[in-house]
Short mmCIF file of C-alpha atoms and ligand atoms in Angstrom, two decimals:
data_model
loop_
_atom_site.label_atom_id
_atom_site.label_comp_id
_atom_site.label_asym_id
_atom_site.label_seq_id
_atom_site.Cartn_x
_atom_site.Cartn_y
_atom_site.Cartn_z
CA MET A 1 129.74 -143.65 -114.46
CA ARG A 2 127.75 -142.14 -111.78
CA LYS A 3 129.29 -138.97 -109.99
CA ILE A 4 129.12 -138.40 -106.21
CA GLU A 5 129.52 -134.91 -104.85
CA VAL A 6 132.28 -135.38 -102.05
CA ASP A 7 132.02 -132.07 -100.28
CA THR A 8 134.67 -129.75 -101.45
CA ARG A 9 137.58 -131.84 -101.15
CA ASN A 10 140.53 -130.67 -102.93
CA PHE A 11 141.55 -133.28 -105.88
CA MET A 12 144.82 -131.55 -106.93
CA TYR A 13 147.12 -133.81 -105.54
CA PRO A 14 149.59 -135.34 -105.80
CA THR A 15 151.87 -132.35 -105.13
CA LEU A 16 155.65 -132.15 -104.67
CA THR A 17 157.23 -132.53 -101.10
CA THR A 18 159.38 -129.84 -100.54
CA LEU A 19 161.82 -128.68 -98.13
CA VAL A 20 161.53 -124.89 -97.77
CA GLY A 21 164.59 -123.13 -95.91
CA ALA A 22 165.01 -119.89 -94.45
CA ASN A 23 167.18 -118.13 -92.20
CA VAL A 24 165.53 -117.56 -88.79
CA SER A 25 167.28 -115.11 -86.57
CA GLY A 26 170.37 -115.97 -88.58
CA LYS A 27 170.08 -119.88 -88.48
CA PRO A 28 168.98 -122.09 -91.48
CA ASN A 29 165.71 -124.08 -90.77
CA TYR A 30 163.89 -126.23 -93.04
CA ILE A 31 160.06 -126.94 -93.06
CA THR A 32 158.20 -129.70 -95.39
CA ILE A 33 155.62 -128.00 -97.70
CA ALA A 34 153.51 -129.69 -100.20
CA HIS A 35 151.10 -126.98 -100.90
CA VAL A 36 153.58 -125.39 -103.48
CA GLY A 37 152.94 -124.22 -106.81
CA ILE A 38 154.28 -122.44 -110.24
CA LEU A 39 152.82 -119.25 -111.10
CA LYS A 40 154.71 -118.82 -114.16
CA TYR A 41 157.90 -120.00 -115.20
CA ALA A 42 160.52 -118.80 -112.75
CA THR A 43 157.73 -117.54 -109.94
CA VAL A 44 156.81 -120.01 -107.35
CA SER A 45 154.37 -120.18 -104.43
CA VAL A 46 154.53 -121.73 -101.08
CA SER A 47 151.69 -121.65 -98.75
CA LEU A 48 152.77 -121.63 -94.77
CA ASN A 49 150.27 -121.57 -92.06
CA LYS A 50 150.99 -118.68 -89.90
CA ILE A 51 151.72 -120.65 -86.57
CA HIS A 52 154.79 -121.76 -88.38
CA TYR A 53 158.22 -120.94 -86.93
CA THR A 54 159.77 -120.42 -90.52
CA ASN A 55 157.44 -117.48 -91.69
CA ALA A 56 159.50 -114.80 -89.64
CA GLY A 57 162.42 -116.12 -91.32
CA ILE A 58 161.20 -115.55 -94.74
CA LYS A 59 159.91 -112.10 -93.65
CA GLU A 60 163.01 -110.90 -92.20
CA ASN A 61 165.22 -111.94 -95.12
CA GLY A 62 162.89 -111.09 -97.78
CA THR A 63 164.33 -114.87 -99.27
CA PHE A 64 163.64 -118.61 -99.19
CA SER A 65 164.45 -121.65 -100.60
CA VAL A 66 162.74 -124.64 -102.50
CA ASN A 67 164.49 -128.00 -102.17
CA ILE A 68 163.46 -131.11 -103.76
CA PRO A 69 164.21 -134.19 -101.57
CA SER A 70 164.30 -137.63 -103.41
CA VAL A 71 162.74 -140.67 -102.24
CA PRO A 72 165.50 -141.86 -100.12
CA MET A 73 165.21 -138.56 -98.08
CA ILE A 74 161.52 -139.62 -97.22
CA GLN A 75 162.30 -139.94 -93.38
CA VAL A 76 164.19 -136.52 -92.98
CA THR A 77 161.70 -134.82 -95.06
CA ASP A 78 158.53 -136.25 -92.72
CA TYR A 79 160.55 -135.19 -89.68
CA CYS A 80 161.07 -131.71 -90.78
CA GLY A 81 157.22 -131.69 -90.99
CA LEU A 82 156.79 -132.99 -87.65
CA VAL A 83 159.00 -130.93 -85.45
CA SER A 84 159.34 -127.27 -85.23
CA GLY A 85 162.45 -125.14 -85.51
CA GLN A 86 161.34 -123.47 -82.44
CA GLU A 87 162.27 -126.66 -80.46
CA VAL A 88 164.85 -128.49 -82.65
CA ASP A 89 167.83 -127.48 -84.96
CA LYS A 90 166.42 -129.21 -87.87
CA SER A 91 169.59 -128.01 -89.92
CA ALA A 92 171.87 -130.03 -87.90
CA LEU A 93 170.37 -133.07 -89.85
CA LEU A 94 171.61 -131.72 -93.44
CA LYS A 95 174.41 -130.21 -95.05
CA ASN A 96 173.61 -126.61 -95.86
CA PHE A 97 174.89 -124.24 -98.33
CA TYR A 98 174.00 -120.78 -99.78
CA GLY A 99 173.96 -119.33 -103.34
CA GLN A 100 173.72 -115.67 -104.65
CA LEU A 101 171.09 -114.52 -102.26
CA LYS A 102 173.26 -115.35 -99.14
CA THR A 103 170.39 -115.75 -96.86
CA ALA A 104 168.25 -118.64 -98.46
CA PRO A 105 169.95 -121.71 -96.77
CA MET A 106 169.70 -124.95 -99.06
CA ILE A 107 170.17 -128.45 -98.57
CA GLU A 108 173.16 -130.26 -100.16
CA GLU A 109 171.43 -133.54 -100.16
CA CYS A 110 168.58 -132.49 -102.37
CA PRO A 111 168.89 -133.13 -106.04
CA ALA A 112 167.56 -129.65 -106.89
CA ASN A 113 167.53 -126.54 -104.91
CA MET A 114 166.08 -123.11 -105.90
CA GLU A 115 166.61 -119.86 -104.10
CA CYS A 116 163.90 -117.45 -104.15
CA LYS A 117 163.46 -113.75 -103.55
CA VAL A 118 160.12 -112.78 -102.13
CA ILE A 119 158.18 -110.72 -104.51
CA GLN A 120 154.46 -110.55 -102.75
CA ILE A 121 153.16 -112.18 -99.68
CA LEU A 122 149.32 -113.19 -99.82
CA ASP A 123 147.46 -113.10 -96.58
CA LEU A 124 144.74 -115.94 -96.63
CA GLY A 125 143.84 -115.72 -93.02
CA THR A 126 145.24 -118.92 -91.44
CA HIS A 127 148.07 -119.23 -94.32
CA GLU A 128 150.75 -116.71 -95.93
CA VAL A 129 151.47 -117.51 -99.43
CA PHE A 130 154.85 -116.54 -100.05
CA ILE A 131 155.37 -115.82 -104.00
CA GLY A 132 159.11 -115.93 -104.89
CA GLU A 133 161.05 -115.36 -107.84
CA ILE A 134 163.82 -117.76 -108.56
CA ALA A 135 167.25 -116.19 -108.34
CA ALA A 136 169.30 -119.21 -108.99
CA THR A 137 168.71 -123.14 -109.34
CA TYR A 138 171.00 -125.63 -108.61
CA CYS A 139 170.94 -129.25 -109.74
CA ASN A 140 173.07 -132.54 -109.16
CA GLU A 141 175.00 -133.06 -112.23
CA ASP A 142 173.82 -136.66 -112.39
CA CYS A 143 169.96 -135.55 -112.43
CA LEU A 144 170.74 -133.52 -116.00
CA THR A 145 170.33 -135.81 -118.92
CA GLY A 146 173.24 -134.79 -121.40
CA GLY A 147 174.47 -131.94 -118.81
CA LYS A 148 171.22 -130.14 -119.87
CA GLY A 149 167.46 -131.16 -119.19
CA GLU A 150 166.47 -132.20 -115.67
CA ASP A 151 165.45 -135.68 -115.66
CA LEU A 152 162.58 -136.19 -113.15
CA LEU A 153 162.85 -140.17 -112.93
CA LYS A 154 166.52 -139.15 -111.85
CA VAL A 155 165.26 -136.43 -109.28
CA ASN A 156 163.00 -138.90 -108.12
CA PRO A 157 160.98 -136.58 -105.87
CA ILE A 158 158.30 -137.41 -103.14
CA LEU A 159 154.93 -137.01 -104.24
CA PHE A 160 152.33 -135.99 -101.61
CA SER A 161 148.51 -137.01 -101.29
CA MET A 162 146.43 -135.62 -98.71
CA SER A 163 144.10 -138.44 -98.72
CA GLY A 164 145.45 -140.73 -96.22
CA ALA A 165 148.63 -138.39 -95.63
CA ARG A 166 150.69 -140.57 -97.76
CA TYR A 167 153.68 -140.31 -100.22
CA PHE A 168 154.37 -141.34 -103.68
CA ALA A 169 156.97 -141.94 -105.99
CA VAL A 170 157.08 -141.03 -109.86
CA GLY A 171 155.80 -143.67 -112.07
CA GLN A 172 156.48 -143.93 -115.91
CA GLU A 173 156.83 -141.49 -118.77
CA ILE A 174 153.31 -142.06 -120.57
CA GLY A 175 153.75 -139.30 -123.43
CA ARG A 176 155.42 -136.01 -124.87
CA ALA A 177 153.30 -132.90 -123.88
CA TRP A 178 152.33 -130.90 -126.90
CA ASN A 179 152.44 -133.70 -128.91
CA ILE A 180 150.42 -136.76 -128.09
CA GLY A 181 147.14 -134.96 -128.63
CA LYS A 182 148.22 -133.95 -132.27
CA VAL A 183 146.77 -136.95 -133.87
CA LEU A 184 143.51 -135.68 -133.10
CA LYS A 185 143.98 -132.57 -135.22
CA SER A 186 143.56 -134.95 -138.04
CA LYS A 187 140.33 -136.58 -136.83
CA GLU A 188 136.84 -135.07 -136.69
CA VAL A 189 136.22 -134.40 -133.12
CA THR A 190 132.94 -132.66 -132.32
CA PHE A 191 131.87 -131.35 -128.93
CA HIS A 192 129.43 -133.95 -128.08
CA THR A 193 132.02 -136.75 -129.13
CA PRO A 194 134.57 -137.69 -126.35
CA PRO A 195 138.03 -138.30 -127.92
CA PRO A 196 139.05 -141.73 -127.93
CA LEU A 197 141.68 -143.06 -125.24
CA ALA A 198 144.91 -143.43 -126.07
CA GLN A 199 144.97 -147.06 -126.10
CA GLU A 200 142.40 -147.45 -128.46
C1 FMN B 1 154.22 -134.01 -96.04
C2 FMN B 1 153.95 -132.68 -95.08
C3 FMN B 1 153.36 -131.56 -95.92
C4 FMN B 1 153.16 -130.22 -95.02
N1 FMN B 1 153.04 -129.35 -96.05
C5 FMN B 1 152.53 -128.21 -95.35
C6 FMN B 1 151.94 -127.09 -96.22
O1 FMN B 1 152.11 -126.90 -97.31
N2 FMN B 1 151.77 -125.91 -95.55
C7 FMN B 1 152.07 -125.90 -94.03
O2 FMN B 1 151.64 -124.61 -93.46
N3 FMN B 1 152.55 -126.59 -93.34
C8 FMN B 1 152.71 -127.93 -94.19
N4 FMN B 1 153.04 -129.00 -93.42
C9 FMN B 1 153.50 -128.90 -91.79
C10 FMN B 1 154.84 -128.32 -91.38
O3 FMN B 1 155.93 -128.81 -91.99
C11 FMN B 1 155.06 -128.59 -90.00
O4 FMN B 1 154.04 -127.81 -89.04
C12 FMN B 1 156.35 -127.97 -89.64
O5 FMN B 1 157.10 -128.93 -88.44
C13 FMN B 1 156.62 -126.41 -89.20
O6 FMN B 1 158.00 -126.53 -89.17
P1 FMN B 1 158.67 -124.86 -88.40
O7 FMN B 1 157.88 -124.71 -87.12
O8 FMN B 1 160.08 -125.41 -88.09
O9 FMN B 1 158.41 -123.89 -89.55
C14 FMN B 1 153.47 -130.49 -93.73
C15 FMN B 1 153.81 -131.51 -93.19
C16 FMN B 1 154.20 -132.43 -93.84
C17 FMN B 1 154.90 -133.89 -93.16
#
């Protein structure tokens, strides 16, 4: 297949569409954030443009929450990314609750919530990246399989793609990690031989 150079486009989509919560001047505010990451197991990053209202609240308290909305919450999730807490009380649309940290508002309607303590802030010029350590995670009981492992299909998160600014839902499971590739261990694979596709 011929490769086409497409400027410096970022192909690291889809990402999770999240609602990041912070108390701003003592009042809960939620911002839609798709540029989120896992830095190590309980350490997360959220990248916020400095123009946003939410940033001051995260700095004020040193805390924030990451809430995972599910597909039926698509309208309110998009809305929180369309309007600013500077003008609108977005928290009025949602049921808020607090956990251990007391200052990181979370959303009851979201099946999963993580309250985080800021451990570092990266200044990227236009953006601030807040790095948070998860202090506690909350999950709807019906999203846990056998009361333990979280079930992605039950959480039913909203995925985001920058290309065309579109939302997607999670598809089907296609294999087990650290497992499906084991079959190649028993075959002779050289650097110049591409591994066979799973269907072959
Ligand atoms: C799907 C979606 C994803 C977004 N992702 C980000 C993001 O990763 N970083 C960012 O700074 N803004 C992002 N935004 C924009 C903010 O959510 C938006 O400007 C919001 O209204 C700011 O809220 P605030 O002023 O109350 O803080 C996103 C918006 C949408 C709709």
